[in-house]
Coordinates of C-alpha atoms in Angstrom, one line a residue:
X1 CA 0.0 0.0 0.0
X2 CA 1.1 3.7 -1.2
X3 CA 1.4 6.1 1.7
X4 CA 2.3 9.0 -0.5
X5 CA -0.6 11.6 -0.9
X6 CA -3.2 10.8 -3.9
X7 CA -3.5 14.4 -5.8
X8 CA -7.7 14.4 -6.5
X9 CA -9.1 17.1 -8.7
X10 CA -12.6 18.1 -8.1
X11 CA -13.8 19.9 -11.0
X12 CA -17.5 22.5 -10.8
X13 CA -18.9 24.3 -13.4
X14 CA -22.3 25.6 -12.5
X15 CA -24.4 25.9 -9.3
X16 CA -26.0 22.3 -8.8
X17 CA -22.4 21.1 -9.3
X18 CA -21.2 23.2 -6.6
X19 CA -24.1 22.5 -4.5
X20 CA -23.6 18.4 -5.0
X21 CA -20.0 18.1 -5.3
X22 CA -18.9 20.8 -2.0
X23 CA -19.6 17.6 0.6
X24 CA -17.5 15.9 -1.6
X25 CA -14.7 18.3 -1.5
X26 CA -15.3 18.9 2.3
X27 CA -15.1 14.7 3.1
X28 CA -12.4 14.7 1.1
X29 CA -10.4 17.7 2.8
X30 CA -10.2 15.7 5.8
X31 CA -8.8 12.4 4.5
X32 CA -5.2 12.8 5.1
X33 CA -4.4 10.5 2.1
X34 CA -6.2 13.4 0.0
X35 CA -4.2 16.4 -1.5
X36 CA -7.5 18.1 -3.1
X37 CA -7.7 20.8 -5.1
X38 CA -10.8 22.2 -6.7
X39 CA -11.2 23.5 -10.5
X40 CA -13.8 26.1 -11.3
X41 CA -14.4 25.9 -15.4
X42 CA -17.0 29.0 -14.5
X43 CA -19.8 27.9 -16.4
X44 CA -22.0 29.9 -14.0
X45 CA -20.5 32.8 -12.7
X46 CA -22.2 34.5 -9.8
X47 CA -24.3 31.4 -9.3
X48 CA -21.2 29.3 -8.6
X49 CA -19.3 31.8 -6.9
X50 CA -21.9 31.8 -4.0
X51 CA -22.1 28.3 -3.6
X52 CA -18.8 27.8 -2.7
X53 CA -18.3 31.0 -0.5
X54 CA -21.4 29.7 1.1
X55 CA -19.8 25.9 2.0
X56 CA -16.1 28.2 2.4
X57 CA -14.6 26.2 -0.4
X58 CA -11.9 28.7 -2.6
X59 CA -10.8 27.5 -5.9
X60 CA -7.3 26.5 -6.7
X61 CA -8.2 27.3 -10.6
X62 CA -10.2 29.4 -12.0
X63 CA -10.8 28.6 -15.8
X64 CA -13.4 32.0 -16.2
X65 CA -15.1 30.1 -19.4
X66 CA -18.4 31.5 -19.6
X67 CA -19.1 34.4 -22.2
X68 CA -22.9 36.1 -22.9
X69 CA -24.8 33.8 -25.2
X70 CA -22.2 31.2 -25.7
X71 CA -22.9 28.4 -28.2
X72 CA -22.8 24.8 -26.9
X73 CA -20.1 24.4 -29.4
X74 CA -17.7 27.2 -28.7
X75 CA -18.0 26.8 -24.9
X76 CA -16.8 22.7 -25.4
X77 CA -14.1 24.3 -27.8
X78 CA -12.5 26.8 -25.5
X79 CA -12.9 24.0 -21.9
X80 CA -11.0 21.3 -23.9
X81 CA -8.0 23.8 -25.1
X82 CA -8.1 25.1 -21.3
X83 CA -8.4 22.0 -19.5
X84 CA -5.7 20.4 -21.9
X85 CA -3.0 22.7 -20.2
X86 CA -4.5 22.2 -16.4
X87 CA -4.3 18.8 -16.8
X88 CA -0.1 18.6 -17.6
X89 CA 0.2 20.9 -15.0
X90 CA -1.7 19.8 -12.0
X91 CA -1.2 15.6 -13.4
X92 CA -4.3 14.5 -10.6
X93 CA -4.0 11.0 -9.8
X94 CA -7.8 11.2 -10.1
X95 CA -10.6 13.7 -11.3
X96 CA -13.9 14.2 -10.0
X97 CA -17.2 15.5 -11.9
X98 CA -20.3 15.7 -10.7
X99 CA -23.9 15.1 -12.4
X100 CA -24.6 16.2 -16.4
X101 CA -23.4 19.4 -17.6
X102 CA -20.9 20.3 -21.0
X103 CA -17.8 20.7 -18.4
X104 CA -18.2 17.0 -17.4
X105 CA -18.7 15.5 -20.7
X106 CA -15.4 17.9 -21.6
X107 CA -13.7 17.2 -18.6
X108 CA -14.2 13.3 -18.9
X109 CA -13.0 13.3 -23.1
X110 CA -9.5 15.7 -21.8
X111 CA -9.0 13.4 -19.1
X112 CA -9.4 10.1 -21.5
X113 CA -7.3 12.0 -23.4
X114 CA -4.5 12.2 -20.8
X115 CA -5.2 8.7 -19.8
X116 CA -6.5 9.9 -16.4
X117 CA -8.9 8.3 -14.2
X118 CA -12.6 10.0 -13.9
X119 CA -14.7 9.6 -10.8
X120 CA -18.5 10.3 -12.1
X121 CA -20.5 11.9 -9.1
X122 CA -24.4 11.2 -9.5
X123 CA -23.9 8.8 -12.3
X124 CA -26.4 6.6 -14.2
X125 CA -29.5 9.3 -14.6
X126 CA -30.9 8.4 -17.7
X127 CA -34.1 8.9 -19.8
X128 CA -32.9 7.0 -22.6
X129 CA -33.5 9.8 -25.1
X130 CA -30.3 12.0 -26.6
X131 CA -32.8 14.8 -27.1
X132 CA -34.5 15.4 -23.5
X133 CA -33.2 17.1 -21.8
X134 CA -30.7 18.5 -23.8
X135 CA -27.6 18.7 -23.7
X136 CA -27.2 16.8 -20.3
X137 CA -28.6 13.4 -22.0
X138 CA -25.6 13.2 -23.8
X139 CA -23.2 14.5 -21.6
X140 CA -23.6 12.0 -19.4
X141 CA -23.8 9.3 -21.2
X142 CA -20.3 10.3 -23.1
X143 CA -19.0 10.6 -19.4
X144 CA -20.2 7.7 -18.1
X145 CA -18.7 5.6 -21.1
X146 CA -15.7 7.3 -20.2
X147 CA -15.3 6.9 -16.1
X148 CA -13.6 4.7 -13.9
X149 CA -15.6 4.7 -11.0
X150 CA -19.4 5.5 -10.8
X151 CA -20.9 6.6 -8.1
X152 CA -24.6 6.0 -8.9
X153 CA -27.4 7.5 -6.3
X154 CA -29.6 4.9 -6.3
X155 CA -30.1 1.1 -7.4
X156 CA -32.1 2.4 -10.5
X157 CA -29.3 4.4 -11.7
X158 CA -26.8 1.0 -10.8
X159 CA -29.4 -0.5 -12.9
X160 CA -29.0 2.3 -15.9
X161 CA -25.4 1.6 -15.7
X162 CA -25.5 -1.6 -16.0
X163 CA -27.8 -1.9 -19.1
X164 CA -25.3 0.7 -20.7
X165 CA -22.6 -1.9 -20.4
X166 CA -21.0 -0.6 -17.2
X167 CA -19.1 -3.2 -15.4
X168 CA -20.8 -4.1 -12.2
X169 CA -17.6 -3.7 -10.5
X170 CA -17.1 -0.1 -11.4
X171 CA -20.6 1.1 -9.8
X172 CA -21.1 1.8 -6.1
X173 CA -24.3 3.4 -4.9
X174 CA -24.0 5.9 -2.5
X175 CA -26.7 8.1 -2.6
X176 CA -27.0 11.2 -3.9
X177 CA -24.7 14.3 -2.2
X178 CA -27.2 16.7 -2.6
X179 CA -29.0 15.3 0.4
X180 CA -25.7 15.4 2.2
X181 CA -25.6 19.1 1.0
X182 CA -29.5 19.6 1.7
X183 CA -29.8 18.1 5.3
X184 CA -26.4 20.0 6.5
X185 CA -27.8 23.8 5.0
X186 CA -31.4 23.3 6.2
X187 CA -30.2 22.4 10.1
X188 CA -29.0 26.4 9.7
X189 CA -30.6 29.4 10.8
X190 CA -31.4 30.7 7.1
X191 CA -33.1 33.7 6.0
X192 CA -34.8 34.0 2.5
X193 CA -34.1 37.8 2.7
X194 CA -37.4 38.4 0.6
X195 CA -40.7 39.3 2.5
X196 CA -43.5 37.5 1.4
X197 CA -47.0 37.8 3.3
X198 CA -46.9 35.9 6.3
X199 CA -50.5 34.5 6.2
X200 CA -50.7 33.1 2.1
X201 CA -49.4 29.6 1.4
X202 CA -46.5 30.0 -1.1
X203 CA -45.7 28.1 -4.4
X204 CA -42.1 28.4 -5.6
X205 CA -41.1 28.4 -9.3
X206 CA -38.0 27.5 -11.1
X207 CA -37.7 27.2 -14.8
X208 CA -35.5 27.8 -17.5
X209 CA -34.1 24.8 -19.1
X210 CA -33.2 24.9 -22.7
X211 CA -35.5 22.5 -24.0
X212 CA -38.8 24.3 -22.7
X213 CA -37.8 27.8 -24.4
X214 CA -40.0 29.1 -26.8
X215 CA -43.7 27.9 -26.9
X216 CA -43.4 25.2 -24.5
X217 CA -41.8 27.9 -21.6
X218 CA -44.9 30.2 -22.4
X219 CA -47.3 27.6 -21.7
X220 CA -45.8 27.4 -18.6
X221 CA -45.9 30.9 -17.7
X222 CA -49.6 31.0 -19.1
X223 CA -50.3 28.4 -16.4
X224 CA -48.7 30.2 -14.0
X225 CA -50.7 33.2 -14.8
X226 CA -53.7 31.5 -14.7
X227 CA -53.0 29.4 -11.4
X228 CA -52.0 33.3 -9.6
X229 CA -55.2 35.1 -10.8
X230 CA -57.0 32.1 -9.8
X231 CA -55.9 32.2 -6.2
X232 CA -55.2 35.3 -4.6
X233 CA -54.9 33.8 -1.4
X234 CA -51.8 32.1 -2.6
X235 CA -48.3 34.2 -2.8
X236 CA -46.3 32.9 -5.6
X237 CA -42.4 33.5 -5.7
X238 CA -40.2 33.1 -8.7
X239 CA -36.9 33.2 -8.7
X240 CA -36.4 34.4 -12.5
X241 CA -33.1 32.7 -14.4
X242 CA -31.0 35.7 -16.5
X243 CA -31.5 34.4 -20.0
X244 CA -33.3 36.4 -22.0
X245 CA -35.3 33.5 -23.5
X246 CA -36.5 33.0 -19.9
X247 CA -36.5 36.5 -18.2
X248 CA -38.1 38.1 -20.6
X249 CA -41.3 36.2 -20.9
X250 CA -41.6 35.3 -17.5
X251 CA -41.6 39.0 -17.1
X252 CA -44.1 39.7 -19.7
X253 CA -46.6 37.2 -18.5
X254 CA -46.1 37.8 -14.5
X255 CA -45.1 41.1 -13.8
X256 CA -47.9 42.8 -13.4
X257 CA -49.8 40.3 -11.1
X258 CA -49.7 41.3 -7.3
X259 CA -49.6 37.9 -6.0
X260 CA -46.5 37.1 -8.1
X261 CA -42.9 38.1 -6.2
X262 CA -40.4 37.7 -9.3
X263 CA -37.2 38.1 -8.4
X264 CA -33.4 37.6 -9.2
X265 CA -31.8 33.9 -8.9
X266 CA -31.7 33.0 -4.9
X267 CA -27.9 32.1 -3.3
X268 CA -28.3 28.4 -2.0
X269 CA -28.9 29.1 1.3
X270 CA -32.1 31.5 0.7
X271 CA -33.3 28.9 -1.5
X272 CA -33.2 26.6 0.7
X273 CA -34.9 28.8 3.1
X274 CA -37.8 29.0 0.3
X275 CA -37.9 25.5 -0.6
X276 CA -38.5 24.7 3.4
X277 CA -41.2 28.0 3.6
X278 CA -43.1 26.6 0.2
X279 CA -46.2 24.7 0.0
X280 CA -45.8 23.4 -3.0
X281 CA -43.0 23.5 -5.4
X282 CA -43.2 23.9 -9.7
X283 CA -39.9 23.7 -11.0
X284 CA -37.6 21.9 -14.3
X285 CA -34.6 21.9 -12.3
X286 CA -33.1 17.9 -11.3
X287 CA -31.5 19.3 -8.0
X288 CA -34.7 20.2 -6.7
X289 CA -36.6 17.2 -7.7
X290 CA -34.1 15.7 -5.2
X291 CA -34.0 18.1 -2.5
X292 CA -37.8 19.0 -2.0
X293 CA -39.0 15.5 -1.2
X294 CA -36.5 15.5 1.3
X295 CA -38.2 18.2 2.9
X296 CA -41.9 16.8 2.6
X297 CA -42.7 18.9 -0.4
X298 CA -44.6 17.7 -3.3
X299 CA -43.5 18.7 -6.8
X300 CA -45.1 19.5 -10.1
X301 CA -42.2 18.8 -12.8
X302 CA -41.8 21.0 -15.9
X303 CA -40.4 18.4 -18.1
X304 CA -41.9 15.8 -20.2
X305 CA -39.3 13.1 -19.2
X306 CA -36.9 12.7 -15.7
X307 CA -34.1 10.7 -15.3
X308 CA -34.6 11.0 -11.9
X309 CA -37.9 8.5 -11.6
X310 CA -37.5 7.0 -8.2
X311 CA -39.3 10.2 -6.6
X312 CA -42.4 9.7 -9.4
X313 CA -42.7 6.0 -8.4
X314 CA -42.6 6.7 -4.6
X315 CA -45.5 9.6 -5.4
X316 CA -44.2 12.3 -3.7
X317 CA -43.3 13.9 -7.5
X318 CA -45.7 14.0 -10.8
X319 CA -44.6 15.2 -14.4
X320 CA -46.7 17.6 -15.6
X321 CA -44.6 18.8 -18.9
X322 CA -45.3 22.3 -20.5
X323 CA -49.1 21.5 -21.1
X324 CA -50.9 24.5 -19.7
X325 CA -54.1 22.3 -18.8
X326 CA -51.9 19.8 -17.1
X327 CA -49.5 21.8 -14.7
X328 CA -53.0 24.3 -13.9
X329 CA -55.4 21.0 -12.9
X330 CA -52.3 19.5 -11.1
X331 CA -51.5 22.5 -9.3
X332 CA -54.8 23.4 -8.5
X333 CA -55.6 19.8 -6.9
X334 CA -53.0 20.3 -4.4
X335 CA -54.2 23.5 -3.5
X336 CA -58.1 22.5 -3.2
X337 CA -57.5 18.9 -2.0
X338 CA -55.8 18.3 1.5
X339 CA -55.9 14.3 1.0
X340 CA -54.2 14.5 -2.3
X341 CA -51.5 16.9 -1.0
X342 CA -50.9 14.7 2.2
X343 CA -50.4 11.9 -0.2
X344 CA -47.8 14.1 -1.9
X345 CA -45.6 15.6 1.3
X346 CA -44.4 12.8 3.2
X347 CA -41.1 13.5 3.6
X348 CA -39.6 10.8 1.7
X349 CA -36.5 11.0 -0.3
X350 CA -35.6 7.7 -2.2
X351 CA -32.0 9.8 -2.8
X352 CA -30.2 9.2 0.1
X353 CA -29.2 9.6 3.8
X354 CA -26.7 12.3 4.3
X355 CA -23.8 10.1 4.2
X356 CA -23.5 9.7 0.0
X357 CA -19.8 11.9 0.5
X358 CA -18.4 9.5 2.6
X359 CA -18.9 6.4 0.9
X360 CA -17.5 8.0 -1.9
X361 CA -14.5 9.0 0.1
X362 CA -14.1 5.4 1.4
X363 CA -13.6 4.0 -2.2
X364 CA -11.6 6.4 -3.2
X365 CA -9.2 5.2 -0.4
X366 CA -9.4 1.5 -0.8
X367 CA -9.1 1.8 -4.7
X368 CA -6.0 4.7 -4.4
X369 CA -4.2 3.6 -2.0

């Protein structure tokens, strides 16, 4: 057995990376086998940047990547050429990405390149179709045909894997590290920093995934429309994502409507704060889909597909797509009907028990050293 120091790059890109792989970096801190250093391609800006302030987590390297209105393509372009000189100078022993996005699918094809070994955080999410959601369908898969060592959330996912050709030996489920993340922020005393009426239930919104611009996001703000004017005894609070493919129309459709807060993206820790204050939750993002059963809150998805399924099959999330009658009879039903909402906010989370990072950190060790 080795006793010199294993060199382990963690590598984030955008918020829900940050958010999942920060108990990662934190476990693996205080291995003493573990010289870790963390990359920041930059994918997010501001959205990353708070993350990691937030869980005190500095980057060692700070790539800068993202530019207004970047193309898919140029953004892969430009990571590759940068991470292509990181990787000779840092040589890692091992490389870590976490979930779906274009810096792990570019991160895991530099790394193959430099014959380096990948550990895949949250791997084996699939829906089985390239198209939805887009890009991350792909990216994963490229990364996952690319990694050394999965760490897949749950048995489905170890099932995914497995029917992709993964060897059973290269899987381990551990759960999924956002809990980890999740259960350690919402023990805090956090503030949500926005006031919202005190005696209205409140519905929180997130959407702006690339697949659901155009006519399929306005249907989704038509609904919401319709769902506010509808109730004016609920308070609904949107945390509005900067693309002007999103921003724009949410504004358009929502701004005028009294019991509609829109406001800029919420750091992590506020977000938190709302996703513990909300009744109900309407959102595309994956990250929450995780997070709010945890905290006994049902969820309306925005998406016509998941790759996160376990949550629909133990009922505490439905998929209710872009279809304006859909996501306004769903909603509506949990507002009107306590049975059907009690069936919905049990407080189950089929993702994990908090302890996802250190399992990971324990095979790192026994594989490393």
């Amino acid at each position: 057995m080795s006793s010199s120091k294993k060199n382990i790059l963690c590598v984030v890109g955008t918020r829900p990376e940050a958010i999942k792989m920060a108990p990662v970096i934190l476990e693996l801190r205080k291995q003493p086998w573990a010289n870790v250093r963390v990359l920041a391609t930059a994918q997010h800006r501001q959205m990353l940047d708070q993350v990691l302030s937030f869980f005190d987590i500095q980057p060692d390297i700070d790539l800068n990547i993202m530019r207004p209105n970047q193309a898919l393509t140029e953004l892969t372009a430009r990571l590759l050429l940068e991470l292509d000189a990181v990787l000779k100078a840092e040589k890692p022993d091992v490389v870590l990405v976490q979930g779906d996005t274009t810096t792990v699918m570019t991160v895991a094809l530099a790394c193959f390149y430099h014959r380096i070994p990948i550990g895949h955080v949250e791997a084996g999410l699939r829906t089985w179709d390239m198209q939805n959601p887009f890009p991350e369908e792909a990216n994963r898969v490229i990364a996952g045909k690319l990694a050394r060592w999965h760490f897949a959330p749950t048995e489905g996912s170890r099932q995914n894997l497995l029917k992709d050709g993964i060897a059973d030996s290269a899987i381990i489920v551990t759960g999924n590290t956002v809990v980890d993340a999740l259960l350690a922020t919402a023990q805090r005393d956090l503030d949500l920093g926005i006031t919202l009426p005190a005696d209205k239930r409140m519905v929180l919104v997130t959407s702006h995934r690339r697949e659901n611009f155009g006519a399929p996001f306005r249907n989704i703000c038509r609904a919401l429309q319709t769902l506010a004017q509808n109730n004016p005894d609920v308070q609904f609070l949107y945390p509005v994502h900067p693309n002007p493919n999103v921003k724009d129309v949410a504004y358009e459709y929502l701004a005028h409507i009294p019991n509609v807060t829109l406001c800029e993206p919420l750091d992590y820790a506020p977000f938190v704060a709302a996703m513990k204050r909300a009744y109900l939750i309407l959102t595309d993002s994956g990250g929450v889909q995780e997070e709010a059963p945890a905290l006994g809150k049902p969820v309306l998805v925005l998406r016509e597909e998941t790759e996160r399924p376990e949550a629909v099959e133990e009922g505490v999330v439905k998929l209710v797509g872009s279809d304006y009658d859909r996501i306004v009879a769903e909603a509506q039903r949990l507002l009107d009907d306590e049975a059907a909402y009690k069936a919905m906010a049990r407080g189950v989370s089929p993702y994990g028990d908090g302890h996802a990072s250190e399992r990971i950190a324990r095979l790192l060790q026994e594989q490393l050293l």
